[in-house]
Amino acid sequence: MDKQQLRNQIKESLKKVSDNDLKTYSEIILLNLVSIIKKNPEIKNILSYTPHFQGEIDLLPLENIFKDTHNFFYPVIANNNLEFYKRTNFEKFIIGKFGILEPHKDECFIVESHTPAIVLIPGLAFDSKNNRLGRGLGYYDKFLSINKSANLIKIGVCLEFQMFEYVPIDSNDIKMYLVLF
């Protein structure tokens, strides 16, 4: 199966996920992420996302849990690149490109090799070798490739049925450190 066929198959399956099931999966993944963040107290920057597409895990509660100890940054598409901006004081998100909720563009996360950060990455499919199949526009892969020397812990998040033994990959696809499902 090629990338587009797999994307189409997963998108159809995601339409069938109930709100209750999505909430349950999100809570399980949140518990795992809380544990990971607590085990890595030196990491103060979390690059997350706002759920937009059907079936995406909702990670927004993490910000409330760690609001006093961590900085949360959310993606903005600017000049055809993915950039992450800090959300401060639970300010309201604005509607950005593709209708995705974005923070105000006040404080951009500047990736530095000595500053560790956790990057939480959605995807349509992942495999047992931590490869990721995204939506096909390459924004995350490009961001991760540009910042490949940085100390970024890449964590993919998905529903259980989005895990496969193998997903088709290209040379520009970036592997995750781990995948939570």
XYZ file of N, CA and C in Angstrom:
543
model
N 0.849 -1.173 0.000
C 0.000 0.000 0.000
C 0.898 1.240 0.000
N 0.592 2.196 -0.865
C 1.408 3.411 -0.901
C 0.915 4.410 0.150
N 1.644 5.515 0.280
C 1.337 6.502 1.316
C -0.088 7.048 1.204
N -0.494 7.422 -0.003
C -1.809 8.037 -0.162
C -2.931 7.051 0.130
N -2.758 5.814 -0.274
C -3.776 4.797 0.015
C -3.915 4.598 1.530
N -2.783 4.548 2.234
C -2.815 4.382 3.681
C -3.440 5.603 4.350
N -3.093 6.788 3.876
C -3.717 8.011 4.415
C -5.243 7.951 4.275
N -5.707 7.592 3.094
C -7.152 7.531 2.846
C -7.827 6.502 3.746
N -7.180 5.346 3.916
C -7.738 4.290 4.767
C -7.859 4.774 6.218
N -6.805 5.410 6.729
C -6.807 5.891 8.118
C -7.839 7.008 8.297
N -7.922 7.927 7.351
C -8.897 9.015 7.462
C -10.320 8.469 7.546
N -10.623 7.437 6.781
C -11.953 6.819 6.840
C -12.178 6.171 8.204
N -11.166 5.493 8.725
C -11.293 4.850 10.039
C -11.456 5.885 11.141
N -10.770 7.014 11.038
C -10.865 8.056 12.059
C -12.271 8.641 12.147
N -12.999 8.647 11.034
C -14.368 9.165 11.026
C -15.290 8.327 11.920
N -14.904 7.086 12.179
C -15.742 6.164 12.944
C -15.419 6.173 14.436
N -14.418 6.925 14.850
C -14.034 6.957 16.263
C -15.025 7.820 17.037
N -15.602 7.257 18.073
C -16.577 8.004 18.872
C -15.859 9.027 19.755
N -16.591 10.052 20.154
C -16.029 11.057 21.063
C -15.579 10.426 22.374
N -16.359 9.454 22.884
C -15.997 8.777 24.135
C -14.696 8.003 23.996
N -14.543 7.271 22.885
C -13.302 6.524 22.663
C -12.113 7.466 22.538
N -12.292 8.558 21.811
C -11.216 9.523 21.650
C -10.818 10.125 22.999
N -11.792 10.428 23.813
C -11.520 10.977 25.146
C -10.742 9.966 25.987
N -11.132 8.703 25.925
C -10.444 7.645 26.688
C -8.998 7.503 26.224
N -8.792 7.431 24.911
C -7.432 7.318 24.375
C -6.589 8.542 24.754
N -7.196 9.718 24.661
C -6.478 10.950 25.010
C -6.033 10.923 26.470
N -6.911 10.469 27.360
C -6.570 10.405 28.785
C -5.425 9.444 29.056
N -5.423 8.300 28.379
C -4.338 7.315 28.550
C -3.014 7.913 28.084
N -3.023 8.539 26.927
C -1.793 9.142 26.406
C -1.340 10.291 27.301
N -2.277 11.083 27.796
C -1.918 12.175 28.716
C -1.225 11.638 29.964
N -1.731 10.555 30.524
C -1.091 9.963 31.711
C 0.339 9.542 31.406
N 0.553 8.942 30.240
C 1.908 8.546 29.848
C 2.811 9.759 29.651
N 2.274 10.810 29.047
C 3.069 12.021 28.836
C 3.410 12.713 30.146
N 2.468 12.750 31.073
C 2.743 13.336 32.385
C 3.911 12.602 33.034
N 3.904 11.288 32.952
C 4.994 10.485 33.519
C 6.329 10.806 32.843
N 6.323 10.893 31.525
C 7.552 11.192 30.781
C 8.076 12.581 31.154
N 7.199 13.559 31.223
C 7.615 14.926 31.553
C 8.160 14.990 32.971
N 7.521 14.317 33.908
C 8.002 14.322 35.297
C 9.349 13.615 35.444
N 9.607 12.619 34.599
C 10.879 11.890 34.660
C 12.017 12.671 34.002
N 11.689 13.774 33.344
C 12.693 14.600 32.653
C 12.568 16.048 33.109
N 12.867 16.323 34.391
C 12.648 17.667 34.933
C 13.503 18.752 34.285
N 14.573 18.361 33.607
C 15.429 19.348 32.955
C 14.804 19.921 31.683
N 13.791 19.249 31.169
C 13.127 19.709 29.949
C 11.963 20.605 30.333
N 12.068 21.875 29.976
C 11.051 22.869 30.349
C 10.211 23.347 29.178
N 10.568 22.956 27.967
C 9.849 23.416 26.777
C 9.119 22.252 26.108
N 7.822 22.442 25.897
C 6.981 21.434 25.258
C 6.411 22.052 23.980
N 6.719 21.438 22.856
C 6.159 21.858 21.580
C 5.003 20.918 21.286
N 3.795 21.414 21.381
C 2.610 20.578 21.262
C 1.816 20.985 20.029
N 0.534 20.683 20.016
C -0.344 21.064 18.911
C -1.761 21.160 19.441
N -2.621 21.797 18.692
C -4.044 21.832 19.026
C -4.745 20.802 18.144
N -5.617 19.987 18.723
C -6.296 18.990 17.884
C -7.223 19.684 16.890
N -7.118 19.296 15.664
C -7.929 19.921 14.628
C -8.653 18.867 13.790
N -7.896 17.877 13.357
C -8.458 16.877 12.468
C -9.184 15.802 13.267
N -10.193 15.226 12.668
C -10.980 14.196 13.329
C -10.073 13.071 13.828
N -10.236 12.716 15.101
C -9.476 11.616 15.680
C -8.128 11.997 16.267
N -7.770 13.280 16.245
C -6.483 13.667 16.843
C -6.588 13.694 18.362
N -5.555 13.200 18.992
C -5.479 13.159 20.450
C -5.430 14.590 20.983
N -6.225 14.853 22.022
C -6.274 16.183 22.639
C -5.234 16.258 23.762
N -4.199 17.051 23.537
C -3.124 17.207 24.514
C -3.192 18.529 25.264
N -4.197 19.338 24.998
C -4.291 20.645 25.656
C -4.301 20.570 27.185
N -4.871 19.531 27.816
C -4.828 19.468 29.287
C -3.412 19.443 29.871
N -2.419 19.033 29.085
C -1.035 19.050 29.579
C -0.616 20.440 30.021
N -1.046 21.425 29.263
C -0.668 22.802 29.577
C -1.195 23.213 30.954
N -2.384 22.808 31.270
C -2.949 23.133 32.575
C -2.183 22.422 33.699
N -1.791 21.186 33.462
C -1.067 20.406 34.469
C 0.302 21.016 34.760
N 1.000 21.480 33.728
C 2.373 21.957 33.872
C 2.514 23.466 33.668
N 1.426 24.201 33.812
C 1.444 25.640 33.515
C 2.453 26.426 34.348
N 2.750 25.976 35.560
C 3.668 26.717 36.432
C 5.129 26.325 36.253
N 5.385 25.245 35.535
C 6.759 24.740 35.457
C 7.311 24.619 34.042
N 6.437 24.696 33.036
C 6.887 24.471 31.657
C 6.353 25.555 30.719
N 7.058 25.708 29.606
C 6.633 26.615 28.536
C 5.983 25.766 27.446
N 4.822 26.205 26.979
C 4.123 25.478 25.922
C 4.105 26.308 24.643
N 4.504 25.661 23.567
C 4.571 26.293 22.255
C 3.686 25.495 21.304
N 3.023 26.215 20.395
C 2.107 25.577 19.454
C 2.468 25.999 18.034
N 2.176 25.125 17.057
C 2.605 25.395 15.685
C 1.819 26.494 14.985
N 2.568 27.218 14.166
C 2.029 28.232 13.270
C 2.707 27.999 11.924
N 1.948 28.018 10.866
C 2.546 27.903 9.539
C 2.811 29.312 9.035
N 4.089 29.607 8.851
C 4.510 30.938 8.408
C 5.540 30.775 7.298
N 5.330 31.459 6.208
C 6.252 31.379 5.061
C 6.502 29.934 4.645
N 5.446 29.138 4.659
C 5.508 27.730 4.262
C 6.398 26.879 5.160
N 6.621 27.349 6.382
C 7.392 26.601 7.371
C 6.582 26.469 8.652
N 6.919 25.469 9.418
C 6.303 25.281 10.721
C 7.163 25.985 11.763
N 6.548 26.894 12.513
C 7.223 27.580 13.609
C 6.380 27.357 14.852
N 7.002 27.433 16.015
C 6.275 27.232 17.262
C 6.303 28.509 18.079
N 5.125 28.910 18.561
C 4.996 30.131 19.345
C 4.446 29.810 20.723
N 4.944 30.547 21.694
C 4.548 30.342 23.084
C 3.133 30.856 23.315
N 2.384 30.083 24.062
C 1.060 30.518 24.499
C 1.202 30.955 25.957
N 0.875 32.182 26.226
C 1.042 32.711 27.576
C -0.301 32.993 28.226
N -0.381 32.739 29.503
C -1.566 33.042 30.306
C -2.855 32.486 29.714
N -2.763 31.341 29.094
C -3.934 30.687 28.511
C -4.698 31.599 27.562
N -3.950 32.444 26.843
C -4.600 33.316 25.874
C -5.386 32.478 24.869
N -6.388 33.079 24.301
C -7.203 32.365 23.329
C -6.401 32.124 22.063
N -6.675 30.993 21.452
C -6.065 30.695 20.163
C -6.787 31.483 19.085
N -6.102 31.686 17.978
C -6.716 32.309 16.808
C -6.768 31.263 15.687
N -7.624 31.460 14.734
C -7.741 30.523 13.622
C -6.682 30.869 12.586
N -5.853 29.880 12.284
C -4.758 30.083 11.340
C -4.982 29.322 10.046
N -3.891 29.064 9.356
C -3.934 28.361 8.073
C -4.583 26.990 8.253
N -5.365 26.572 7.298
C -6.094 25.311 7.295
C -7.147 25.258 8.403
N -7.460 26.402 9.031
C -8.448 26.424 10.102
C -7.934 25.895 11.423
N -6.635 25.713 11.544
C -6.020 25.171 12.759
C -5.840 26.286 13.781
N -6.153 25.972 15.034
C -5.981 26.954 16.105
C -4.502 27.187 16.380
N -4.135 28.453 16.464
C -2.741 28.844 16.682
C -2.665 29.864 17.810
N -1.517 29.940 18.487
C -1.329 31.007 19.476
C -1.037 32.319 18.758
N -1.111 33.409 19.492
C -0.693 34.694 18.928
C 0.806 34.623 18.667
N 1.261 35.305 17.658
C 2.667 35.224 17.259
C 3.502 36.236 18.034
N 3.662 35.985 19.326
C 4.441 36.894 20.156
C 5.865 36.391 20.383
N 5.979 35.190 20.917
C 7.297 34.676 21.299
C 7.547 33.350 20.597
N 8.419 33.371 19.618
C 8.736 32.182 18.836
C 9.738 31.315 19.593
N 9.577 29.994 19.493
C 10.546 29.077 20.081
C 11.736 29.007 19.147
N 12.876 29.429 19.631
C 14.104 29.356 18.851
C 14.815 28.075 19.255
N 14.977 27.186 18.302
C 15.607 25.907 18.595
C 17.104 26.117 18.748
N 17.605 25.707 19.902
C 19.039 25.762 20.176
C 19.484 24.368 20.551
N 20.660 23.975 20.099
C 21.114 22.603 20.307
C 21.256 22.254 21.787
N 21.493 23.239 22.628
C 21.701 22.947 24.049
C 20.415 23.032 24.870
N 19.310 23.424 24.264
C 18.048 23.555 24.982
C 17.141 22.385 24.623
N 16.967 21.434 25.539
C 16.120 20.290 25.210
C 14.639 20.671 25.170
N 13.909 19.979 24.341
C 12.468 20.187 24.242
C 11.808 18.876 23.839
N 10.583 18.708 24.289
C 9.766 17.583 23.849
C 8.865 18.103 22.741
N 8.828 17.385 21.629
C 7.958 17.744 20.514
C 6.891 16.661 20.389
N 5.647 17.044 20.555
C 4.525 16.115 20.471
C 3.934 16.220 19.074
N 3.929 15.101 18.358
C 3.643 15.137 16.929
C 2.490 14.205 16.565
N 1.422 14.764 15.991
C 0.348 13.901 15.512
C 0.741 13.249 14.195
N 0.038 12.225 13.834
C 0.283 11.574 12.550
C -0.892 10.707 12.187
N -0.970 10.329 10.925
C -2.034 9.426 10.495
C -1.680 7.977 10.784
N -0.385 7.646 10.697
C 0.045 6.274 10.962
C 1.502 6.293 11.439
N 1.806 5.315 12.267
C 3.172 5.104 12.755
C 3.448 3.620 12.646
N 4.741 3.255 12.705
C 5.042 1.826 12.668
C 5.931 1.415 13.840
N 6.230 0.133 13.875
C 6.968 -0.444 14.999
C 8.405 0.068 15.082
N 8.883 0.730 14.035
C 10.234 1.313 14.052
C 10.185 2.825 14.272
N 9.028 3.327 14.724
C 8.811 4.743 15.036
C 8.822 5.663 13.820
N 8.555 5.101 12.650
C 8.379 5.920 11.462
C 6.972 6.517 11.504
N 6.824 7.670 10.890
C 5.567 8.408 10.917
C 5.078 8.708 9.509
N 3.775 8.569 9.322
C 3.125 8.997 8.090
C 2.211 10.152 8.455
N 2.534 11.333 7.960
C 1.729 12.512 8.237
C 0.657 12.711 7.186
N 0.194 13.925 7.080
C -0.896 14.238 6.157
C -0.401 14.558 4.746
N 0.904 14.592 4.562
C 1.438 14.700 3.214
C 2.011 16.046 2.825
N 1.970 17.019 3.718
C 2.498 18.339 3.372
C 3.937 18.544 3.861
N 4.412 17.691 4.751
C 5.806 17.704 5.154
C 6.225 18.776 6.149
N 5.280 19.452 6.769
C 5.644 20.541 7.685
C 6.483 20.055 8.866
N 6.048 18.983 9.519
C 6.816 18.480 10.672
C 8.164 17.934 10.237
N 8.194 17.160 9.148
C 9.471 16.612 8.679
C 10.461 17.720 8.341
N 9.969 18.772 7.722
C 10.841 19.893 7.371
C 11.369 20.582 8.627
N 10.483 20.843 9.593
C 10.904 21.466 10.851
C 11.950 20.604 11.556
N 11.689 19.302 11.634
C 12.616 18.406 12.320
C 13.929 18.269 11.570
N 13.882 18.279 10.261
C 15.097 18.181 9.458
C 15.980 19.423 9.625
N 15.346 20.590 9.597
C 16.085 21.845 9.790
C 16.746 21.866 11.158
N 16.100 21.249 12.137
C 16.591 21.276 13.518
C 17.122 19.920 13.977
N 17.684 19.145 13.046
C 18.102 17.778 13.381
C 19.233 17.712 14.398
N 20.032 18.756 14.524
C 21.107 18.724 15.512
C 20.630 19.174 16.890
N 19.400 19.617 16.985
C 18.858 20.097 18.265
C 18.501 18.924 19.165
N 18.378 19.225 20.428
C 18.041 18.223 21.439
C 16.515 18.133 21.567
N 15.871 17.620 20.514
C 14.419 17.502 20.478
C 14.022 16.043 20.671
N 13.189 15.803 21.659
C 12.670 14.456 21.885
C 11.340 14.377 21.150
N 11.336 13.634 20.064
C 10.180 13.560 19.173
C 9.256 12.423 19.610
N 8.046 12.782 20.038
C 7.086 11.788 20.499
C 5.842 11.850 19.613
N 5.587 10.768 18.906
C 4.392 10.665 18.090
C 3.219 10.212 18.944
N 2.034 10.702 18.624
C 0.827 10.293 19.350
C -0.264 9.903 18.361
N -0.947 8.788 18.681
C -1.993 8.299 17.785
C -2.899 7.328 18.527
N -3.933 6.900 17.848
C -4.818 5.855 18.356
C -4.211 4.497 18.022
N -4.619 3.494 18.758
C -4.014 2.165 18.613
C -4.083 1.626 17.184
N -5.213 1.832 16.506
C -5.337 1.271 15.154
C -4.498 2.024 14.119
N -3.869 3.113 14.529
C -2.991 3.851 13.621
C -1.552 3.320 13.660
N -1.332 2.274 14.455
C -0.011 1.636 14.522
C 0.025 0.463 13.543
N 1.117 0.402 12.792
C 1.299 -0.650 11.789
C 2.672 -1.281 11.959
N 2.826 -2.440 11.396
C 4.146 -3.074 11.400
C 5.110 -2.262 10.536
N 4.570 -1.720 9.454
C 5.397 -0.947 8.514
C 4.539 0.138 7.874
N 5.080 1.363 7.793
C 4.464 2.407 6.975
C 5.477 2.817 5.906
N 5.004 3.142 4.715
C 5.931 3.556 3.657
C 6.602 4.878 4.035
N 7.899 4.948 3.814
C 8.654 6.161 4.140
C 9.539 6.563 2.974
N 9.927 7.831 2.994
C 10.879 8.372 2.033
C 12.110 8.829 2.797
N 13.132 9.233 2.072
C 14.378 9.654 2.718
C 14.212 10.916 3.563
N 13.197 11.725 3.283
C 13.006 12.970 4.045
C 12.109 12.785 5.277
N 11.567 11.585 5.499
C 10.714 11.335 6.656
C 11.572 11.159 7.906
N 11.156 11.790 8.994
C 11.921 11.788 10.238
C 11.290 10.819 11.233
N 12.129 9.984 11.821
C 11.696 9.013 12.826
C 11.392 9.678 14.152
N 10.465 9.096 14.876
C 10.142 9.545 16.227
C 11.083 8.853 17.217
N 11.246 9.451 18.374
C 11.988 8.820 19.461
C 11.124 7.689 20.038
N 9.835 7.980 20.196
C 8.881 6.967 20.625
C 7.490 7.378 20.173
N 6.587 6.396 20.177
C 5.199 6.649 19.778
C 4.291 6.170 20.912
N 3.373 7.035 21.317
C 2.388 6.691 22.338
C 1.035 6.475 21.664
N 0.386 5.373 22.061
C -0.938 5.062 21.497
C -1.787 4.374 22.542
